[in-house]
Amino acid sequence: MESFLNRYRNITVLLLTILAQLVLLSLQVKNDQDVRFIRLWTVTAVSPLAKLVDALRGGSIGFVRDYIRLHDSDAENRRLRQEVDRQKLEIVFLKNQLNTADRAGALQLFQAKIPSKTLPASVIMMGLGTNSMVFVDQGSLSGVMRGMGVLTPDGILGKVTTAYPTSSQVLLVTDPEFAAGVVSGKNHARGTLKGYDGHLCKVDYVAFEDPVEPGDWFYTSGDDRMFPSGFPVGVVKSVQPGQPFKEITLQPSGMARGLEDVLIVLDAVHQEIPDTPPGSQPVYVAPPPPAAGDAEVAIPAAQGAASGTEADRLKAAYKASGDAQGHTFGDDAPHSKPPDFSKVPGAGTGPAAKAPAPANPAPATKDTAPEQKRPGGGQ
Amino acid sequence: MSYSGERMLLSSQRESRVSRFRFWVMLVVPLAALLFQIYVPLFFRFLSFLDLPLLVVIYLAVMRRNPVTGLLMGAAVGLAQDSLSKNPLGMYGIVNTLVGYFAASIGMKLDVDNLTMRLLLAYFFYILHQFLYWIMERALLRHLPPFDWQHWLVLGILNALVGAALFHFLDKLRVTA
């Protein structure tokens, strides 16, 4: 170092001297923006270094931060995955709970609706080696006996083949050994339901002349003394003509929603065979609300409409006509003058009775007077 | 003391002679030059073209043949000039420092006792001084002084002539070995 300074002593002193004077100058001179050169030069000289230091600091800190963040993100990723898995399980659990609640509600509603005495039960396991046998959690201690039918709100499911104290073995309708009496809802074609291949059923002994078409519904007939009549069994998938019986394949409806909750028929009460499929039965629709002026006629109309069928309405019209003529039905002496029914509207024109609306069976009575006084009634 | 009129360049380092001056000379001569510079033009305005402090710096640097001494002398004289002017401190200081350094450096190679050489040195360094000051003004003071090189050349000649006479006078103050 000393030799270096000796060798370049002159130039070093020159530079130092000039530098010192430059510093001196910079302390006094300002640039056009009124900033002293010492400040300008200092900032200009320091700024790049500061930038460099800051870049190094930012880079190193950013690297460390990114590393830590990545480390955290990895841990967070694992945690989120676990959370997602847990949520998925919870969703599945809640869905199952919801389905169970739905099924339980539907089963409860169905149980209250049908006249037969039934016992709710849950399927607890499948039979080994077969898909057409299950076990339910109600047994002989609950009153279950061999031969009892098993239902779901969608249709029949099977029959109890063995009743254990706390559980029962149920043979499903799809088992080839299962048999039950059925009848079609549309044309009342009777037959015997049998399991077919573990998934479908067939209806045997339906005469070839009985009209059965795909889409027809079959119901229990009650002939088997196992199921009460009128419960849905399934819908016809295919019909093959045969001699002497048709070959009918049936899609059972009782397992449409799976095997979860069932009803065991303890005391069967027969029902009517519906003539429409379960899913398309008529739905009651309330009449539209009357206008303000219709309030007075709404009441007698409701009274007259108490009977629902066309025959009831026709009967009410005849009875009203007889009453108007002072005739007492069932008490007239022989050879007495019969009432004149020729004035009964629609009489003799057929049952289609283009007859007056049954809601207004006696237009001459006082009860109907308000109808003629109503505003806008034609007066 | 006689000027050599035959050679301007020295053939070897040994031929160069270092002139020595007493301390008071090194102190008083620059002060006198400064005093002349600020005082005489009050009465003789046409003498304001003279830059006696610069000529003193050139002389002392050339004769001392020591760049450090030359630049320090230039710095001291220059700062003194700055102090007596409206310029920021350092303007003349830096310029005179450079002139002193280069003058001492060149003086080591030249026969500074030669009259022609003295004229040339005084002329050259005056022009250099003006040029450096012009640059400094533009660079540091953000001034826009005119580049009046013709004026510089004329004043350079005048200062060189005065310098040659001054150098001759100052030679009387050298310490003889």
Coordinates of C-alpha atoms in Angstrom, one line a residue:
Chain A
M1 CA 0.0 0.0 0.0
E2 CA 2.8 2.3 1.0
S3 CA 4.7 1.6 -2.2
F4 CA 1.5 2.2 -4.2
L5 CA 1.0 5.6 -2.6
N6 CA 4.7 6.5 -3.2
R7 CA 4.5 5.5 -6.8
Y8 CA 1.3 7.3 -7.5
R9 CA 1.7 10.0 -4.9
N10 CA 1.4 12.9 -7.2
I11 CA -1.7 11.8 -8.9
T12 CA -3.2 10.7 -5.6
V13 CA -2.6 14.1 -4.1
L14 CA -4.0 15.7 -7.2
L15 CA -7.2 13.7 -7.0
L16 CA -7.6 14.2 -3.3
T17 CA -7.1 17.9 -3.7
I18 CA -9.6 18.2 -6.5
L19 CA -12.0 16.0 -4.7
A20 CA -11.7 18.2 -1.6
Q21 CA -12.4 21.3 -3.6
L22 CA -15.3 19.6 -5.4
V23 CA -16.8 18.8 -2.1
L24 CA -16.2 22.4 -1.1
L25 CA -17.9 23.5 -4.3
S26 CA -20.8 21.2 -3.8
L27 CA -21.4 22.6 -0.4
Q28 CA -22.1 26.0 -2.1
V29 CA -23.4 25.4 -5.5
K30 CA -27.1 24.5 -6.2
N31 CA -28.5 23.1 -9.3
D32 CA -31.4 24.6 -11.2
Q33 CA -33.8 22.9 -8.8
D34 CA -32.2 24.6 -5.9
V35 CA -30.6 21.5 -4.6
R36 CA -27.0 21.7 -3.4
F37 CA -24.5 19.6 -5.3
I38 CA -23.3 17.9 -2.2
R39 CA -26.8 16.7 -1.7
L40 CA -27.3 15.9 -5.3
W41 CA -24.0 14.0 -5.6
T42 CA -24.4 12.2 -2.4
V43 CA -27.9 11.1 -3.3
T44 CA -26.8 10.2 -6.7
A45 CA -23.8 8.2 -5.4
V46 CA -25.7 6.6 -2.6
S47 CA -28.9 5.8 -4.5
P48 CA -27.5 3.0 -6.7
L49 CA -25.8 1.5 -3.7
A50 CA -29.0 1.7 -1.8
K51 CA -30.9 0.1 -4.7
L52 CA -28.3 -2.6 -4.9
V53 CA -28.5 -3.3 -1.2
D54 CA -32.2 -3.1 -1.3
A55 CA -32.3 -5.5 -4.2
L56 CA -30.0 -7.9 -2.4
R57 CA -32.1 -7.5 0.8
G58 CA -35.3 -7.9 -1.1
G59 CA -34.0 -10.8 -3.1
S60 CA -32.8 -12.6 0.0
I61 CA -35.8 -11.7 2.1
G62 CA -38.1 -12.6 -0.8
F63 CA -36.3 -15.8 -1.3
V64 CA -36.6 -16.6 2.4
R65 CA -40.2 -15.4 2.5
D66 CA -41.1 -17.4 -0.6
Y67 CA -39.4 -20.4 0.9
I68 CA -41.3 -20.0 4.1
R69 CA -44.5 -19.3 2.2
L70 CA -44.0 -22.4 0.1
H71 CA -43.2 -24.3 3.2
D72 CA -46.4 -23.0 4.7
S73 CA -48.3 -23.5 1.6
D74 CA -47.3 -27.1 1.5
A75 CA -48.5 -27.6 5.0
E76 CA -51.6 -25.6 4.3
N77 CA -52.2 -27.7 1.2
R78 CA -52.1 -30.8 3.2
R79 CA -54.4 -29.3 5.8
L80 CA -56.8 -28.2 3.1
R81 CA -56.8 -31.6 1.5
Q82 CA -57.6 -33.1 4.9
E83 CA -60.3 -30.5 5.3
V84 CA -61.7 -31.3 1.9
D85 CA -61.7 -35.0 2.6
R86 CA -63.4 -34.4 5.9
Q87 CA -66.0 -32.1 4.3
K88 CA -66.6 -34.7 1.6
L89 CA -67.2 -37.3 4.2
E90 CA -69.5 -34.9 6.1
I91 CA -71.4 -34.1 2.9
V92 CA -71.9 -37.8 2.3
F93 CA -73.0 -38.3 5.8
L94 CA -75.4 -35.4 5.7
K95 CA -76.8 -36.6 2.3
N96 CA -77.4 -40.0 3.9
Q97 CA -79.0 -38.3 6.9
L98 CA -81.2 -36.3 4.6
N99 CA -82.1 -39.3 2.5
T100 CA -82.8 -41.2 5.6
A101 CA -85.0 -38.4 6.9
D102 CA -86.8 -38.2 3.6
R103 CA -87.3 -41.9 3.5
A104 CA -88.4 -42.0 7.1
G105 CA -90.8 -39.1 6.5
A106 CA -92.2 -40.8 3.4
L107 CA -92.5 -44.1 5.1
Q108 CA -94.2 -42.5 8.1
L109 CA -96.7 -40.7 5.8
F110 CA -97.3 -43.8 3.8
Q111 CA -97.8 -45.8 7.0
A112 CA -100.4 -43.4 8.2
K113 CA -102.2 -43.3 4.9
I114 CA -102.7 -47.0 4.3
P115 CA -105.4 -48.8 6.3
S116 CA -103.3 -51.9 6.9
K117 CA -101.3 -52.2 10.2
T118 CA -97.7 -52.1 9.4
L119 CA -94.4 -52.2 11.3
P120 CA -91.5 -50.0 10.2
A121 CA -88.2 -51.8 9.8
S122 CA -84.8 -51.1 8.4
V123 CA -82.8 -53.4 6.1
I124 CA -79.7 -54.3 8.1
M125 CA -77.9 -56.7 5.8
M126 CA -78.0 -58.6 2.6
G127 CA -78.3 -62.4 2.3
L128 CA -75.0 -64.1 1.5
G129 CA -74.6 -65.2 -2.1
T130 CA -77.7 -63.6 -3.4
N131 CA -79.1 -60.2 -4.2
S132 CA -82.7 -61.2 -3.6
M133 CA -82.7 -61.7 0.1
V134 CA -82.2 -59.2 2.9
F135 CA -82.5 -59.0 6.7
V136 CA -84.5 -56.4 8.5
D137 CA -84.2 -55.3 12.1
Q138 CA -87.6 -56.3 13.3
G139 CA -88.3 -59.9 14.3
S140 CA -90.8 -62.1 16.1
L141 CA -90.5 -60.0 19.3
S142 CA -92.1 -57.2 17.4
G143 CA -94.9 -59.4 16.1
V144 CA -93.3 -60.3 12.8
M145 CA -94.3 -63.7 11.5
R146 CA -93.2 -65.8 8.5
G147 CA -95.3 -65.1 5.4
M148 CA -95.9 -61.4 6.1
G149 CA -95.6 -59.0 3.3
V150 CA -93.0 -56.3 3.1
L151 CA -93.7 -53.0 1.5
T152 CA -92.2 -49.7 0.7
P153 CA -94.2 -46.6 -0.3
D154 CA -93.3 -47.4 -3.9
G155 CA -94.6 -50.9 -3.9
I156 CA -94.2 -54.4 -2.5
L157 CA -90.7 -55.5 -1.7
G158 CA -91.0 -59.1 -0.7
K159 CA -92.1 -61.4 2.1
V160 CA -90.8 -62.6 5.4
T161 CA -89.4 -66.0 5.0
T162 CA -88.0 -66.4 8.5
A163 CA -88.7 -64.4 11.6
Y164 CA -86.0 -64.4 14.1
P165 CA -86.5 -62.8 17.5
T166 CA -84.8 -59.5 16.6
S167 CA -84.6 -59.7 12.9
S168 CA -86.3 -61.2 9.9
Q169 CA -85.3 -62.6 6.6
V170 CA -87.1 -61.2 3.7
L171 CA -87.2 -62.7 0.2
L172 CA -87.4 -60.0 -2.4
V173 CA -89.8 -60.0 -5.2
T174 CA -87.0 -60.5 -7.7
D175 CA -86.2 -63.9 -6.3
P176 CA -87.4 -66.7 -8.6
E177 CA -88.9 -68.4 -5.5
F178 CA -91.1 -65.5 -4.8
A179 CA -94.7 -65.5 -5.8
A180 CA -97.6 -63.2 -5.2
G181 CA -101.0 -62.6 -6.8
V182 CA -101.2 -59.5 -8.9
V183 CA -103.8 -57.8 -11.1
S184 CA -103.3 -55.1 -13.7
G185 CA -104.8 -51.8 -12.9
K186 CA -106.0 -51.0 -16.4
N187 CA -107.9 -54.1 -17.5
H188 CA -107.7 -56.2 -14.3
A189 CA -105.8 -59.0 -15.8
R190 CA -104.9 -61.4 -13.1
G191 CA -101.7 -63.3 -12.8
T192 CA -98.9 -64.5 -10.6
L193 CA -95.8 -62.5 -9.9
K194 CA -92.5 -64.3 -9.8
G195 CA -89.0 -63.2 -9.6
Y196 CA -87.1 -63.4 -12.8
D197 CA -83.4 -62.8 -12.8
G198 CA -82.7 -60.9 -9.6
H199 CA -83.6 -57.6 -11.1
L200 CA -86.9 -58.1 -12.9
C201 CA -90.1 -60.0 -12.3
K202 CA -92.5 -61.8 -14.6
V203 CA -96.2 -62.2 -14.4
D204 CA -97.4 -65.7 -15.2
Y205 CA -100.7 -67.1 -15.9
V206 CA -102.1 -64.0 -17.7
A207 CA -104.4 -65.3 -20.4
F208 CA -103.4 -64.4 -23.9
E209 CA -106.7 -62.7 -24.5
D210 CA -106.2 -60.3 -21.6
P211 CA -105.1 -56.9 -22.9
V212 CA -101.8 -56.0 -21.2
E213 CA -99.5 -53.5 -22.7
P214 CA -96.1 -52.2 -21.8
G215 CA -96.5 -49.4 -19.3
D216 CA -99.4 -50.9 -17.5
W217 CA -99.2 -51.1 -13.8
F218 CA -99.8 -54.3 -11.8
Y219 CA -101.1 -54.2 -8.2
T220 CA -101.4 -56.8 -5.5
S221 CA -104.6 -58.7 -5.8
G222 CA -104.8 -60.0 -2.3
D223 CA -105.4 -63.5 -3.5
D224 CA -102.2 -64.7 -1.9
R225 CA -103.4 -63.8 1.5
M226 CA -100.1 -62.2 2.1
F227 CA -100.3 -58.7 0.7
P228 CA -103.4 -56.6 0.9
S229 CA -104.9 -55.8 -2.4
G230 CA -104.2 -52.5 -4.2
F231 CA -100.5 -52.0 -3.5
P232 CA -98.3 -51.2 -6.5
V233 CA -96.1 -54.0 -7.7
G234 CA -94.5 -52.7 -10.8
V235 CA -94.8 -51.6 -14.4
V236 CA -94.9 -53.8 -17.5
K237 CA -91.7 -53.6 -19.4
S238 CA -92.5 -56.0 -22.2
V239 CA -95.3 -58.3 -23.3
Q240 CA -94.8 -61.3 -25.5
P241 CA -97.8 -63.1 -26.9
G242 CA -97.9 -66.8 -25.9
Q243 CA -100.2 -69.8 -25.6
P244 CA -101.9 -70.1 -23.4
F245 CA -100.4 -67.3 -21.3
K246 CA -98.6 -64.1 -22.1
E247 CA -95.0 -63.6 -21.2
I248 CA -94.9 -60.4 -19.3
T249 CA -91.8 -58.8 -17.9
L250 CA -92.3 -56.4 -15.0
Q251 CA -90.0 -53.8 -13.5
P252 CA -90.7 -53.9 -9.8
S253 CA -91.3 -50.6 -8.2
G254 CA -90.7 -51.4 -4.6
M255 CA -87.0 -51.2 -4.9
A256 CA -86.9 -48.0 -6.9
R257 CA -85.4 -46.0 -4.0
G258 CA -83.1 -48.7 -2.8
L259 CA -83.4 -51.0 0.2
E260 CA -83.3 -48.9 3.3
D261 CA -86.6 -48.6 5.2
V262 CA -89.5 -50.9 4.8
L263 CA -92.9 -51.7 6.3
I264 CA -93.9 -55.2 7.4
V265 CA -97.6 -55.8 7.0
L266 CA -98.9 -57.1 10.3
D267 CA -102.6 -56.8 9.6
A268 CA -103.6 -56.6 6.0
V269 CA -106.6 -54.4 5.0
H270 CA -107.5 -54.7 1.3
Q271 CA -107.8 -51.6 -0.8
E272 CA -109.3 -50.9 -4.2
I273 CA -107.3 -51.5 -7.2
P274 CA -106.6 -48.1 -8.7
D275 CA -107.1 -47.8 -12.4
T276 CA -104.4 -45.2 -12.9
P277 CA -100.7 -45.6 -12.4
P278 CA -99.5 -44.4 -9.0
G279 CA -97.5 -41.6 -10.4
S280 CA -100.4 -40.2 -12.5
Q281 CA -103.4 -40.3 -10.2
P282 CA -105.6 -37.2 -10.3
V283 CA -104.6 -34.4 -8.1
Y284 CA -107.3 -32.3 -6.4
V285 CA -107.3 -28.7 -7.5
A286 CA -109.3 -26.3 -5.4
P287 CA -111.7 -24.0 -7.3
P288 CA -110.6 -20.4 -7.9
P289 CA -111.7 -18.0 -5.2
P290 CA -115.1 -16.3 -5.9
A291 CA -115.5 -12.7 -6.7
A292 CA -117.1 -10.4 -4.2
G293 CA -120.6 -10.8 -5.7
D294 CA -120.4 -14.5 -5.9
A295 CA -120.1 -15.0 -2.1
E296 CA -123.9 -15.5 -1.7
V297 CA -124.2 -18.2 -4.3
A298 CA -121.0 -19.9 -3.3
I299 CA -122.6 -21.5 -0.2
P300 CA -125.6 -23.2 -1.8
A301 CA -123.4 -24.3 -4.7
A302 CA -121.1 -25.9 -2.2
Q303 CA -124.1 -27.6 -0.5
G304 CA -125.4 -29.0 -3.7
A305 CA -122.0 -30.2 -4.7
A306 CA -121.6 -32.3 -1.7
S307 CA -122.0 -35.4 -3.7
G308 CA -119.2 -35.9 -6.1
T309 CA -120.1 -38.4 -8.9
E310 CA -122.4 -37.8 -11.9
A311 CA -124.9 -40.3 -10.5
D312 CA -125.0 -38.6 -7.2
R313 CA -125.7 -35.3 -8.9
L314 CA -128.4 -36.9 -11.1
K315 CA -130.0 -38.5 -8.0
A316 CA -130.0 -35.2 -6.2
A317 CA -131.8 -33.5 -9.2
Y318 CA -134.5 -36.1 -9.2
K319 CA -134.9 -35.9 -5.5
A320 CA -135.3 -32.2 -5.6
S321 CA -137.9 -32.5 -8.4
G322 CA -139.9 -35.0 -6.3
D323 CA -139.7 -32.8 -3.3
A324 CA -141.0 -29.9 -5.2
Q325 CA -144.0 -31.9 -6.2
G326 CA -144.6 -33.1 -2.7
H327 CA -143.6 -36.6 -3.4
T328 CA -142.1 -38.6 -0.6
F329 CA -139.8 -41.3 -2.0
G330 CA -140.6 -44.8 -0.6
D331 CA -143.8 -43.8 1.2
D332 CA -146.3 -43.5 -1.7
A333 CA -149.2 -45.9 -1.8
P334 CA -149.5 -48.2 -4.7
H335 CA -151.2 -46.7 -7.8
S336 CA -150.6 -43.2 -6.6
K337 CA -149.5 -40.6 -9.1
P338 CA -145.8 -40.8 -9.7
P339 CA -143.8 -37.6 -9.8
D340 CA -143.3 -35.9 -13.1
F341 CA -139.6 -36.1 -13.8
S342 CA -140.0 -34.7 -17.3
K343 CA -139.1 -31.3 -16.0
V344 CA -135.9 -32.5 -14.5
P345 CA -133.2 -30.8 -16.6
G346 CA -131.3 -33.4 -18.6
A347 CA -133.7 -36.2 -17.9
G348 CA -133.9 -38.5 -20.8
T349 CA -130.9 -37.1 -22.5
G350 CA -128.5 -39.7 -21.2
P351 CA -126.2 -39.9 -18.3
A352 CA -123.9 -37.4 -19.7
A353 CA -126.6 -35.2 -18.4
K354 CA -126.1 -32.1 -20.1
A355 CA -128.0 -31.5 -16.9
P356 CA -127.8 -28.4 -14.9
A357 CA -124.9 -28.1 -12.7
P358 CA -125.4 -30.2 -9.6
A359 CA -124.3 -27.3 -7.7
N360 CA -127.6 -25.7 -8.6
P361 CA -130.1 -28.5 -8.4
A362 CA -133.3 -26.5 -7.6
P363 CA -133.4 -23.3 -9.4
A364 CA -136.9 -22.6 -8.2
T365 CA -136.1 -22.8 -4.5
K366 CA -135.6 -19.7 -2.4
D367 CA -132.0 -20.7 -1.9
T368 CA -131.2 -20.0 -5.4
A369 CA -132.9 -16.6 -5.5
P370 CA -129.9 -14.6 -4.5
E371 CA -128.2 -15.9 -7.6
Q372 CA -130.6 -13.9 -9.7
K373 CA -130.1 -10.8 -7.7
R374 CA -126.5 -10.7 -8.0
P375 CA -125.0 -7.9 -9.8
G376 CA -124.4 -8.6 -13.4
G377 CA -126.7 -11.6 -13.2
G378 CA -128.7 -10.7 -16.3
Q379 CA -131.4 -8.6 -14.7
Chain B
M1 CA 21.2 33.6 -14.3
S2 CA 21.0 33.4 -18.0
Y3 CA 18.4 31.9 -20.3
S4 CA 19.5 29.0 -22.4
G5 CA 18.6 29.8 -25.9
E6 CA 19.7 26.6 -27.6
R7 CA 17.7 23.8 -26.0
M8 CA 14.2 23.6 -24.8
L9 CA 14.0 19.8 -23.9
L10 CA 16.2 18.2 -21.2
S11 CA 18.2 15.2 -22.3
S12 CA 18.1 13.6 -18.8
Q13 CA 16.6 14.0 -15.4
R14 CA 20.0 15.0 -14.1
E15 CA 19.9 18.1 -16.2
S16 CA 16.8 19.4 -14.5
R17 CA 17.5 21.7 -11.6
V18 CA 15.0 22.2 -8.8
S19 CA 14.8 25.8 -7.9
R20 CA 14.3 26.5 -4.2
F21 CA 12.6 29.5 -2.7
R22 CA 12.4 30.7 0.8
F23 CA 9.2 30.1 2.7
W24 CA 8.3 33.7 2.9
V25 CA 8.7 33.9 -0.9
M26 CA 6.3 31.1 -1.3
L27 CA 3.9 32.9 0.9
V28 CA 4.3 36.6 0.0
V29 CA 4.6 36.3 -3.8
P30 CA 1.2 34.6 -4.2
L31 CA -0.3 37.1 -1.8
A32 CA 1.2 40.0 -3.7
A33 CA -0.2 38.6 -6.9
L34 CA -3.6 38.4 -5.3
L35 CA -3.4 41.9 -4.0
F36 CA -2.4 43.2 -7.4
Q37 CA -5.2 41.3 -9.0
I38 CA -7.8 42.9 -6.8
Y39 CA -6.4 46.2 -6.2
V40 CA -4.6 47.5 -9.3
P41 CA -7.6 47.1 -11.6
L42 CA -9.4 49.6 -9.4
F43 CA -7.1 52.2 -10.8
F44 CA -6.0 50.7 -14.0
R45 CA -9.0 48.9 -15.4
F46 CA -7.2 47.7 -18.5
L47 CA -4.9 45.7 -16.3
S48 CA -7.7 43.4 -15.3
F49 CA -6.8 41.1 -18.2
L50 CA -3.8 40.1 -16.2
D51 CA -4.0 36.9 -14.2
L52 CA -1.0 37.3 -11.9
P53 CA -2.0 34.6 -9.4
L54 CA -2.1 32.1 -12.3
L55 CA 1.2 33.2 -13.6
V56 CA 2.7 32.9 -10.1
V57 CA 1.3 29.4 -9.8
I58 CA 2.7 28.4 -13.2
Y59 CA 6.1 29.8 -12.3
L60 CA 6.4 28.2 -8.9
A61 CA 5.1 24.9 -10.2
V62 CA 7.5 24.9 -13.1
M63 CA 10.4 25.9 -11.1
R64 CA 9.8 23.6 -8.2
R65 CA 9.3 20.7 -10.6
N66 CA 7.2 19.0 -7.9
P67 CA 3.7 18.2 -8.9
V68 CA 2.5 18.0 -5.4
T69 CA 3.9 21.3 -4.5
G70 CA 2.5 22.7 -7.7
L71 CA -1.0 21.4 -7.2
L72 CA -1.0 22.5 -3.6
M73 CA 0.1 25.9 -4.5
G74 CA -2.5 26.0 -7.3
A75 CA -5.2 24.9 -4.9
A76 CA -4.2 27.5 -2.3
V77 CA -4.0 30.3 -4.7
G78 CA -7.2 29.3 -6.4
L79 CA -9.2 29.0 -3.2
A80 CA -7.9 32.4 -2.3
Q81 CA -9.1 33.8 -5.6
D82 CA -12.4 32.2 -5.1
S83 CA -12.6 33.7 -1.6
L84 CA -12.1 37.1 -3.1
S85 CA -14.6 36.6 -5.9
K86 CA -18.3 36.0 -6.2
N87 CA -17.6 32.4 -7.4
P88 CA -18.2 29.4 -5.2
L89 CA -15.2 28.2 -3.4
G90 CA -13.4 25.7 -5.6
M91 CA -13.9 27.0 -9.0
Y92 CA -10.5 28.7 -9.4
G93 CA -9.1 26.2 -6.9
I94 CA -9.7 23.2 -9.1
V95 CA -8.6 24.9 -12.2
N96 CA -5.4 26.2 -10.6
T97 CA -4.8 22.8 -9.0
L98 CA -4.8 21.2 -12.4
V99 CA -2.6 23.9 -13.9
G100 CA -0.1 23.6 -11.1
Y101 CA 0.0 19.9 -11.4
F102 CA 0.5 19.8 -15.1
A103 CA 2.9 22.7 -15.0
A104 CA 5.1 20.9 -12.5
S105 CA 4.8 17.7 -14.5
I106 CA 5.8 19.4 -17.8
G107 CA 8.4 21.5 -16.1
M108 CA 10.3 18.3 -15.2
K109 CA 10.8 17.6 -18.9
L110 CA 11.5 21.1 -20.2
D111 CA 14.2 23.7 -19.8
V112 CA 12.1 26.1 -17.9
D113 CA 14.9 28.6 -17.9
N114 CA 14.5 29.0 -21.7
L115 CA 12.6 32.2 -22.5
T116 CA 10.7 30.9 -25.4
M117 CA 9.7 27.9 -23.3
R118 CA 8.5 30.2 -20.6
L119 CA 6.4 32.2 -23.1
L120 CA 5.0 29.0 -24.4
L121 CA 4.3 27.6 -21.0
A122 CA 2.6 30.8 -19.8
Y123 CA 0.6 31.0 -23.0
F124 CA -0.4 27.3 -23.0
F125 CA -1.4 27.2 -19.4
Y126 CA -3.3 30.4 -19.6
I127 CA -5.4 29.0 -22.5
L128 CA -5.7 25.7 -20.5
H129 CA -6.8 27.7 -17.5
Q130 CA -9.5 29.5 -19.4
F131 CA -10.7 26.4 -21.0
L132 CA -11.0 24.5 -17.8
Y133 CA -12.8 27.3 -16.2
W134 CA -15.2 27.5 -19.0
I135 CA -15.9 23.8 -18.6
M136 CA -16.3 24.2 -14.9
E137 CA -18.8 27.0 -15.3
R138 CA -20.9 25.0 -17.7
A139 CA -20.6 21.8 -15.7
L140 CA -21.0 23.0 -12.1
L141 CA -22.5 26.4 -12.2
R142 CA -24.9 25.7 -15.1
H143 CA -23.7 28.9 -16.6
L144 CA -23.5 29.4 -20.4
P145 CA -20.4 31.5 -20.9
P146 CA -19.4 32.2 -24.5
F147 CA -16.5 30.1 -25.9
D148 CA -14.5 33.2 -26.8
W149 CA -11.4 31.4 -28.0
Q150 CA -10.1 34.4 -30.0
H151 CA -10.2 36.6 -26.9
W152 CA -8.4 33.9 -25.0
L153 CA -5.7 33.7 -27.6
V154 CA -5.1 37.4 -27.4
L155 CA -5.1 37.6 -23.7
G156 CA -2.9 34.5 -23.6
I157 CA -0.3 36.3 -25.6
L158 CA -0.4 39.3 -23.3
N159 CA -0.3 37.2 -20.2
A160 CA 2.6 35.2 -21.6
L161 CA 4.5 38.4 -22.2
V162 CA 3.8 39.7 -18.8
G163 CA 4.5 36.2 -17.4
A164 CA 7.9 36.1 -19.0
A165 CA 8.8 39.4 -17.4
L166 CA 7.4 38.2 -14.1
F167 CA 9.3 35.0 -14.2
H168 CA 12.4 36.9 -14.8
F169 CA 11.7 39.0 -11.7
L170 CA 10.9 36.0 -9.6
D171 CA 14.1 34.3 -10.7
K172 CA 15.8 36.9 -8.5
L173 CA 14.1 35.3 -5.5
R174 CA 15.4 31.8 -6.0
V175 CA 17.8 30.4 -3.5
T176 CA 21.1 29.9 -5.1
A177 CA 22.9 26.7 -4.3

